[in-house]
Short mmCIF file of C-alpha atoms in Angstrom, two decimals:
data_model
loop_
_atom_site.label_atom_id
_atom_site.label_comp_id
_atom_site.label_asym_id
_atom_site.label_seq_id
_atom_site.Cartn_x
_atom_site.Cartn_y
_atom_site.Cartn_z
CA UNK A 3 140.29 46.51 77.06
CA UNK A 4 138.71 45.42 73.80
CA UNK A 5 136.90 42.31 75.04
CA UNK A 6 133.31 42.12 74.03
CA UNK A 7 130.66 39.53 74.79
CA UNK A 8 127.75 40.23 72.50
CA UNK A 9 125.42 37.83 74.29
CA UNK A 10 125.30 35.39 77.17
CA UNK A 11 126.12 32.47 74.86
CA UNK A 12 129.50 34.07 74.11
CA UNK A 13 130.69 33.46 77.69
CA UNK A 14 133.18 30.67 78.36
CA UNK A 15 131.97 28.11 80.96
CA UNK A 16 134.25 29.56 83.64
CA UNK A 17 133.16 33.11 82.94
CA UNK A 18 129.57 31.99 82.82
CA UNK A 19 129.90 30.65 86.35
CA UNK A 20 131.39 33.98 87.47
CA UNK A 21 128.56 35.96 85.86
CA UNK A 22 125.95 33.69 87.45
CA UNK A 23 127.50 34.37 90.85
CA UNK A 24 127.61 38.12 90.19
CA UNK A 25 123.97 38.19 89.08
CA UNK A 26 122.84 36.26 92.17
CA UNK A 27 124.59 38.80 94.37
CA UNK A 28 122.95 41.72 92.57
CA UNK A 29 119.49 40.14 92.35
CA UNK A 30 119.34 38.97 95.96
CA UNK A 31 120.48 42.36 97.28
CA UNK A 32 117.78 44.08 95.23
CA UNK A 33 115.03 41.65 96.22
CA UNK A 34 115.74 41.90 99.93
CA UNK A 35 116.23 45.64 100.18
CA UNK A 36 113.07 45.97 98.11
CA UNK A 37 111.25 43.79 100.63
CA UNK A 38 112.63 45.73 103.58
CA UNK A 39 111.60 49.06 102.04
CA UNK A 40 108.15 47.67 101.28
CA UNK A 41 107.69 47.13 105.03
CA UNK A 42 107.23 50.93 105.23
CA UNK A 43 104.13 50.80 103.03
CA UNK A 44 101.36 52.18 105.19
CA UNK A 45 103.83 53.07 107.96
CA UNK A 46 105.88 55.92 106.44
CA UNK A 47 106.51 59.00 108.58
CA UNK A 48 104.29 61.07 106.27
CA UNK A 49 102.10 60.13 103.33
CA UNK A 50 104.50 61.56 100.74
CA UNK A 51 107.48 59.67 102.16
CA UNK A 52 105.42 56.49 102.40
CA UNK A 53 104.55 56.65 98.70
CA UNK A 54 108.12 57.42 97.65
CA UNK A 55 109.70 54.58 99.63
CA UNK A 56 107.01 52.14 98.47
CA UNK A 57 107.65 53.07 94.85
CA UNK A 58 111.35 52.63 95.34
CA UNK A 59 110.71 49.21 96.85
CA UNK A 60 108.89 48.28 93.64
CA UNK A 61 111.81 49.64 91.60
CA UNK A 62 114.28 47.43 93.47
CA UNK A 63 112.10 44.35 93.06
CA UNK A 64 111.84 45.14 89.36
CA UNK A 65 115.62 45.25 89.16
CA UNK A 66 115.79 41.92 90.99
CA UNK A 67 113.36 40.41 88.52
CA UNK A 68 115.47 41.60 85.59
CA UNK A 69 118.61 40.00 87.05
CA UNK A 70 116.71 36.76 87.86
CA UNK A 71 115.46 36.73 84.28
CA UNK A 72 119.03 36.97 83.02
CA UNK A 73 119.98 34.12 85.38
CA UNK A 74 117.13 32.10 83.91
CA UNK A 75 118.55 32.75 80.46
CA UNK A 76 121.83 31.36 81.79
CA UNK A 77 120.11 28.10 82.72
CA UNK A 78 119.02 28.82 86.30
CA UNK A 79 115.43 28.31 87.50
CA UNK A 80 112.65 30.75 86.62
CA UNK A 81 112.54 34.14 88.42
CA UNK A 82 109.69 33.19 90.81
CA UNK A 83 111.47 30.04 91.93
CA UNK A 84 114.71 31.95 92.39
CA UNK A 85 113.03 34.68 94.41
CA UNK A 86 110.79 32.51 96.57
CA UNK A 87 111.91 28.91 96.28
CA UNK A 88 115.39 28.92 97.78
CA UNK A 89 116.73 28.22 101.26
CA UNK A 90 118.45 31.02 103.21
CA UNK A 91 121.92 29.54 102.58
CA UNK A 92 121.37 29.72 98.85
CA UNK A 93 120.94 33.50 98.86
CA UNK A 94 124.01 35.58 98.09
CA UNK A 95 122.86 38.91 99.50
CA UNK A 96 124.98 41.07 101.79
CA UNK A 97 123.98 41.28 105.45
CA UNK A 98 123.19 44.99 104.95
CA UNK A 99 119.92 44.23 103.18
CA UNK A 100 118.83 41.56 105.67
CA UNK A 101 118.71 43.77 108.75
CA UNK A 102 115.22 44.65 110.04
CA UNK A 103 113.89 47.98 108.84
CA UNK A 104 114.73 50.03 111.95
CA UNK A 105 113.65 53.67 112.27
CA UNK A 106 113.37 56.14 109.42
CA UNK A 107 116.99 57.32 109.84
CA UNK A 108 118.16 53.71 109.60
CA UNK A 109 116.13 53.18 106.43
CA UNK A 110 117.39 56.39 104.83
CA UNK A 111 121.04 55.71 105.66
CA UNK A 112 120.82 52.11 104.48
CA UNK A 113 119.07 53.08 101.28
CA UNK A 114 121.56 55.86 100.59
CA UNK A 115 124.66 53.70 101.19
CA UNK A 116 123.11 50.88 99.18
CA UNK A 117 122.00 53.04 96.25
CA UNK A 118 125.39 54.72 95.99
CA UNK A 119 126.97 51.27 95.70
CA UNK A 120 124.39 50.15 93.18
CA UNK A 121 124.88 53.27 91.07
CA UNK A 122 128.63 52.67 90.91
CA UNK A 123 128.07 49.06 89.86
CA UNK A 124 125.48 49.97 87.23
CA UNK A 125 127.82 52.59 85.78
CA UNK A 126 130.60 49.99 85.60
CA UNK A 127 128.28 47.38 84.05
CA UNK A 128 127.04 49.90 81.50
CA UNK A 129 130.61 50.48 80.34
CA UNK A 130 131.48 46.79 80.64
CA UNK A 131 132.05 44.12 78.04
CA UNK A 132 128.96 41.96 78.59
CA UNK A 133 126.45 43.53 76.26
CA UNK A 134 123.14 42.24 77.76
CA UNK A 135 124.27 43.38 81.21
CA UNK A 136 125.46 46.74 79.86
CA UNK A 137 122.08 47.28 78.21
CA UNK A 138 120.18 46.32 81.35
CA UNK A 139 122.35 48.57 83.53
CA UNK A 140 121.77 51.52 81.21
CA UNK A 141 118.03 50.95 81.55
CA UNK A 142 118.09 50.69 85.35
CA UNK A 143 120.23 53.76 85.88
CA UNK A 144 117.39 56.28 85.53
CA UNK A 145 115.48 54.86 88.50
CA UNK A 146 118.69 54.61 90.43
CA UNK A 147 119.48 58.27 89.73
CA UNK A 148 116.16 59.15 91.35
CA UNK A 149 116.92 56.93 94.34
CA UNK A 150 120.17 58.86 94.77
CA UNK A 151 118.35 62.20 94.65
CA UNK A 152 115.87 60.92 97.22
CA UNK A 153 118.54 59.49 99.53
CA UNK A 154 120.82 62.51 99.29
CA UNK A 155 117.89 64.86 99.91
CA UNK A 156 116.93 63.08 103.12
CA UNK A 157 120.51 62.51 104.34
CA UNK A 158 121.42 66.19 103.97
CA UNK A 159 118.28 67.34 105.79
CA UNK A 160 118.14 64.80 108.61
CA UNK A 161 121.91 64.85 109.21
CA UNK A 162 121.91 68.21 110.91
CA UNK A 163 118.26 69.15 111.29
CA UNK A 164 117.71 68.73 115.05
CA UNK A 165 119.88 67.14 117.77
CA UNK A 166 117.55 64.13 117.71
CA UNK A 167 117.67 63.68 113.93
CA UNK A 168 121.46 64.07 113.97
CA UNK A 169 121.81 61.53 116.74
CA UNK A 170 119.60 58.98 115.01
CA UNK A 171 121.36 59.46 111.67
CA UNK A 172 124.82 59.18 113.20
CA UNK A 173 123.81 56.05 115.13
CA UNK A 174 122.44 54.49 111.93
CA UNK A 175 125.56 55.40 109.97
CA UNK A 176 127.92 54.04 112.62
CA UNK A 177 125.95 50.80 112.78
CA UNK A 178 125.42 50.37 109.05
CA UNK A 179 128.76 51.42 107.59
CA UNK A 180 130.55 48.08 108.20
CA UNK A 181 127.53 46.28 106.72
CA UNK A 182 127.63 48.55 103.68
CA UNK A 183 131.34 47.78 103.27
CA UNK A 184 130.21 44.15 103.16
CA UNK A 185 128.47 44.86 99.84
CA UNK A 186 131.98 44.68 98.44
CA UNK A 187 132.92 41.35 99.98
CA UNK A 188 135.60 39.86 97.73
CA UNK A 189 134.69 36.69 95.88
CA UNK A 190 136.72 34.07 94.08
CA UNK A 191 135.33 35.45 90.82
CA UNK A 192 136.49 39.08 91.15
CA UNK A 193 139.75 38.77 89.24
CA UNK A 194 138.17 36.84 86.41
CA UNK A 195 135.24 39.26 86.03
CA UNK A 196 137.63 42.21 86.08
CA UNK A 197 139.97 40.68 83.50
CA UNK A 198 137.00 40.01 81.25
CA UNK A 199 135.95 43.66 81.56
CA UNK A 200 132.52 42.72 82.95
CA UNK A 201 132.80 44.12 86.48
CA UNK A 202 135.72 45.85 88.24
CA UNK A 203 137.24 44.21 91.32
CA UNK A 204 135.23 44.63 94.53
CA UNK A 205 138.01 46.57 96.30
CA UNK A 206 138.14 48.99 93.39
CA UNK A 207 134.37 49.48 93.51
CA UNK A 208 134.54 50.02 97.25
CA UNK A 209 137.14 52.78 96.93
CA UNK A 210 134.95 54.51 94.37
CA UNK A 211 131.92 54.13 96.66
CA UNK A 212 133.77 55.55 99.65
CA UNK A 213 134.79 58.65 97.74
CA UNK A 214 131.22 59.07 96.46
CA UNK A 215 129.43 58.89 99.83
CA UNK A 216 131.97 60.65 102.07
CA UNK A 217 131.39 64.24 100.80
CA UNK A 218 127.60 63.93 101.16
CA UNK A 219 127.79 62.42 104.65
CA UNK A 220 130.25 65.12 105.71
CA UNK A 221 128.07 67.86 104.24
CA UNK A 222 125.19 66.39 106.27
CA UNK A 223 127.24 66.94 109.43
CA UNK A 224 127.82 63.22 109.94
CA UNK A 225 131.09 61.59 110.89
CA UNK A 226 132.15 58.84 108.52
CA UNK A 227 133.24 55.90 110.67
CA UNK A 228 136.85 54.84 110.25
CA UNK A 229 138.85 51.67 110.72
CA UNK A 230 135.85 49.39 110.83
CA UNK A 231 135.87 45.73 109.99
CA UNK A 232 133.48 44.99 107.11
CA UNK A 233 130.71 42.47 107.75
CA UNK A 234 131.34 39.62 105.32
CA UNK A 235 129.72 36.24 104.77
CA UNK A 236 126.62 37.06 102.75
CA UNK A 237 128.22 36.34 99.40
CA UNK A 238 128.95 32.77 100.49
CA UNK A 239 125.58 32.16 102.11
CA UNK A 240 126.34 33.03 105.76
CA UNK A 241 123.57 35.35 106.86
CA UNK A 242 122.24 37.00 110.03
CA UNK A 243 119.18 35.32 111.58
CA UNK A 244 117.08 38.22 110.27
CA UNK A 245 117.25 36.72 106.78
CA UNK A 246 115.43 33.55 107.75
CA UNK A 247 112.67 35.54 109.43
CA UNK A 248 112.37 37.75 106.36
CA UNK A 249 112.23 34.77 103.99
CA UNK A 250 109.67 32.95 106.13
CA UNK A 251 107.43 35.97 105.79
CA UNK A 252 108.21 36.70 102.11
CA UNK A 253 107.89 33.07 100.98
CA UNK A 254 104.77 32.25 103.00
CA UNK A 255 102.24 32.54 100.19
CA UNK A 256 104.54 30.94 97.62
CA UNK A 257 105.07 27.91 99.83
CA UNK A 258 101.32 27.37 100.24
CA UNK A 259 100.87 27.11 96.47
CA UNK A 260 104.08 27.40 94.41
CA UNK A 261 102.35 27.13 91.06
CA UNK A 262 99.57 29.64 91.77
CA UNK A 263 98.60 31.91 88.88
CA UNK A 264 97.75 35.51 89.69
CA UNK B 10 96.91 74.24 117.94
CA UNK B 11 100.27 74.58 116.23
CA UNK B 12 100.41 73.39 112.65
CA UNK B 13 103.12 70.74 112.56
CA UNK B 14 102.74 70.11 108.84
CA UNK B 15 105.40 71.07 106.33
CA UNK B 16 104.54 73.90 103.93
CA UNK B 17 102.40 73.12 100.91
CA UNK B 18 103.76 73.16 97.37
CA UNK B 19 101.53 73.08 94.31
CA UNK B 20 102.69 70.57 91.72
CA UNK B 21 102.57 71.06 87.95
CA UNK B 22 103.25 68.16 85.70
CA UNK B 23 104.28 68.08 82.02
CA UNK B 24 103.48 64.95 80.02
CA UNK B 25 105.70 65.69 77.04
CA UNK B 26 108.05 68.43 75.94
CA UNK B 27 106.13 71.31 74.43
CA UNK B 28 102.94 70.42 76.32
CA UNK B 29 101.73 72.81 79.02
CA UNK B 30 102.53 72.12 82.67
CA UNK B 31 99.25 71.13 84.26
CA UNK B 32 98.39 71.50 87.93
CA UNK B 33 97.96 68.01 89.37
CA UNK B 34 97.73 68.62 93.10
CA UNK B 35 99.73 69.66 96.10
CA UNK B 36 102.31 68.15 98.39
CA UNK B 37 103.77 68.75 101.84
CA UNK B 38 107.54 69.21 101.83
CA UNK B 39 110.14 71.08 103.89
CA UNK B 40 111.52 72.89 100.83
CA UNK B 41 111.29 73.04 97.05
CA UNK B 42 113.94 70.41 96.34
CA UNK B 43 112.27 67.84 98.61
CA UNK B 44 108.92 68.83 97.10
CA UNK B 45 110.20 67.81 93.67
CA UNK B 46 111.68 64.58 95.03
CA UNK B 47 108.42 63.60 96.75
CA UNK B 48 106.16 64.89 93.97
CA UNK B 49 107.93 62.68 91.44
CA UNK B 50 106.57 59.53 93.08
CA UNK B 51 103.30 61.08 94.20
CA UNK B 52 102.27 62.36 90.79
CA UNK B 53 104.41 60.67 88.15
CA UNK B 54 104.25 57.01 89.06
CA UNK B 55 101.07 56.33 87.12
CA UNK B 56 101.52 58.52 84.05
CA UNK B 57 104.12 59.79 81.62
CA UNK B 58 106.10 62.81 82.78
CA UNK B 59 109.09 64.73 81.47
CA UNK B 60 109.16 67.70 83.83
CA UNK B 61 107.73 68.90 87.14
CA UNK B 62 107.29 72.38 88.55
CA UNK B 63 106.68 72.99 92.23
CA UNK B 64 105.51 76.34 93.53
CA UNK B 65 105.05 77.29 97.19
CA UNK B 66 101.31 77.63 97.72
CA UNK B 67 102.15 80.81 99.64
CA UNK B 68 103.49 82.34 96.39
CA UNK B 69 100.08 82.07 94.77
CA UNK B 70 97.63 84.96 94.92
CA UNK B 71 94.06 84.00 94.06
CA UNK B 72 90.75 85.69 93.46
CA UNK B 73 87.89 85.17 95.90
CA UNK B 74 85.00 82.95 94.88
CA UNK B 75 82.72 85.65 96.30
CA UNK B 76 84.05 87.84 93.52
CA UNK B 77 83.44 85.31 90.78
CA UNK B 78 80.86 87.59 89.23
CA UNK B 79 83.79 89.54 87.74
CA UNK B 80 84.17 86.67 85.28
CA UNK B 81 80.58 86.79 84.15
CA UNK B 82 79.86 88.45 80.82
CA UNK B 83 77.02 90.91 80.84
CA UNK B 84 76.73 90.71 77.07
CA UNK B 85 77.49 87.95 74.58
CA UNK B 86 81.25 87.96 74.01
CA UNK B 87 81.57 84.47 72.57
CA UNK B 88 83.24 86.07 69.52
CA UNK B 89 86.35 86.42 71.73
CA UNK B 90 86.68 82.69 72.24
CA UNK B 91 89.24 81.05 70.02
CA UNK B 92 87.73 77.54 70.20
CA UNK B 93 85.82 78.00 66.95
CA UNK B 94 89.01 78.21 64.91
CA UNK B 95 91.22 75.37 63.80
CA UNK B 96 94.42 76.23 65.64
CA UNK B 97 97.31 74.30 67.17
CA UNK B 98 96.76 73.48 70.83
CA UNK B 99 99.38 75.84 72.21
CA UNK B 100 97.96 78.79 70.24
CA UNK B 101 94.47 77.92 71.39
CA UNK B 102 95.45 78.33 75.03
CA UNK B 103 93.09 81.01 76.30
CA UNK B 104 95.95 82.99 77.82
CA UNK B 105 97.80 83.42 74.54
CA UNK B 106 101.43 82.50 75.22
CA UNK B 107 102.56 78.94 74.89
CA UNK B 108 103.51 77.60 78.33
CA UNK B 109 106.14 75.48 76.58
CA UNK B 110 107.96 78.63 75.54
CA UNK B 111 107.82 79.83 79.10
CA UNK B 112 109.09 76.49 80.40
CA UNK B 113 112.14 76.22 78.23
CA UNK B 114 113.23 79.80 77.80
CA UNK B 115 112.25 81.62 80.97
CA UNK B 116 115.46 82.16 82.88
CA UNK B 117 113.49 82.85 86.04
CA UNK B 118 112.65 79.15 86.41
CA UNK B 119 115.08 77.64 88.95
CA UNK B 120 116.28 74.09 88.45
CA UNK B 121 117.12 71.74 91.28
#
């Protein structure tokens, strides 16, 4: 594929709409998982783990900001308004990132499944035809590589450490796997984005993700759930009730004074 | 009382290639690989870093402070100190060898 879009202005109106949708999905996922991880700040199982997960929360919010900035360059509102000024229905995040933070096993499994998906997307973006997105993805990949090391390290150790840790990890995996599959909810834009060489089709990304996570989960002594129905709806604005609660908390200060300068 | 803490690893941090690894603190971790993973955020989130070493604290043998008189010099031996000369930083290291050479060429260093 020899298509190449040097900058955002090179996109046709139809492709522009597809890219805007893609960026909302990415940005909203990052913002919300970042917020969920930040709920561990001060509550981590040990100091070292608390610091690591808090830093990773900041990383994810930084990624969200970068995607919101690109959306702003495409004519959407400014990043603060996009992050804090929208109604739940306007968010395009997957249900996976909305769920309350759960126990540590839940957080680790969610973060691992999420980061593996993000890494696959970033790698595809980096090799893709939309130059500003390729450049951004290349920049974000270093942090994401660390997130993968962190997630893999915890998954392998907690998966078969003690009967209790195994049980908690397996329960989290069984619960979260269909939600993680929902990260790859097909959209009406998939074909167009794939043809333009910007982002592969969601089903293709999902297959790649499944073959990336399965060996690690198996090595950790966990059973990868099979024949599950993915949880869809997030990409079209249908969210679990947990999202509204999260947004009420996250947007509280913004709503008091939207124009506040810090 | 049983100690429920994970073992301690000492963390050494390198700000740029060729610079010495400097001890920055310690960390609790179940093993060396997790020590590196956790030390990265603990010690490298506020400053530049290109490399980390972790060493089990149990692998370190130290002198006793009650024996610190062994380091005292009974006569003036300031002529031994290399600080008076204009020398590159790695040569001026009081222990002679450049740690950078150790870091990049010593095959005994394990990588995660």
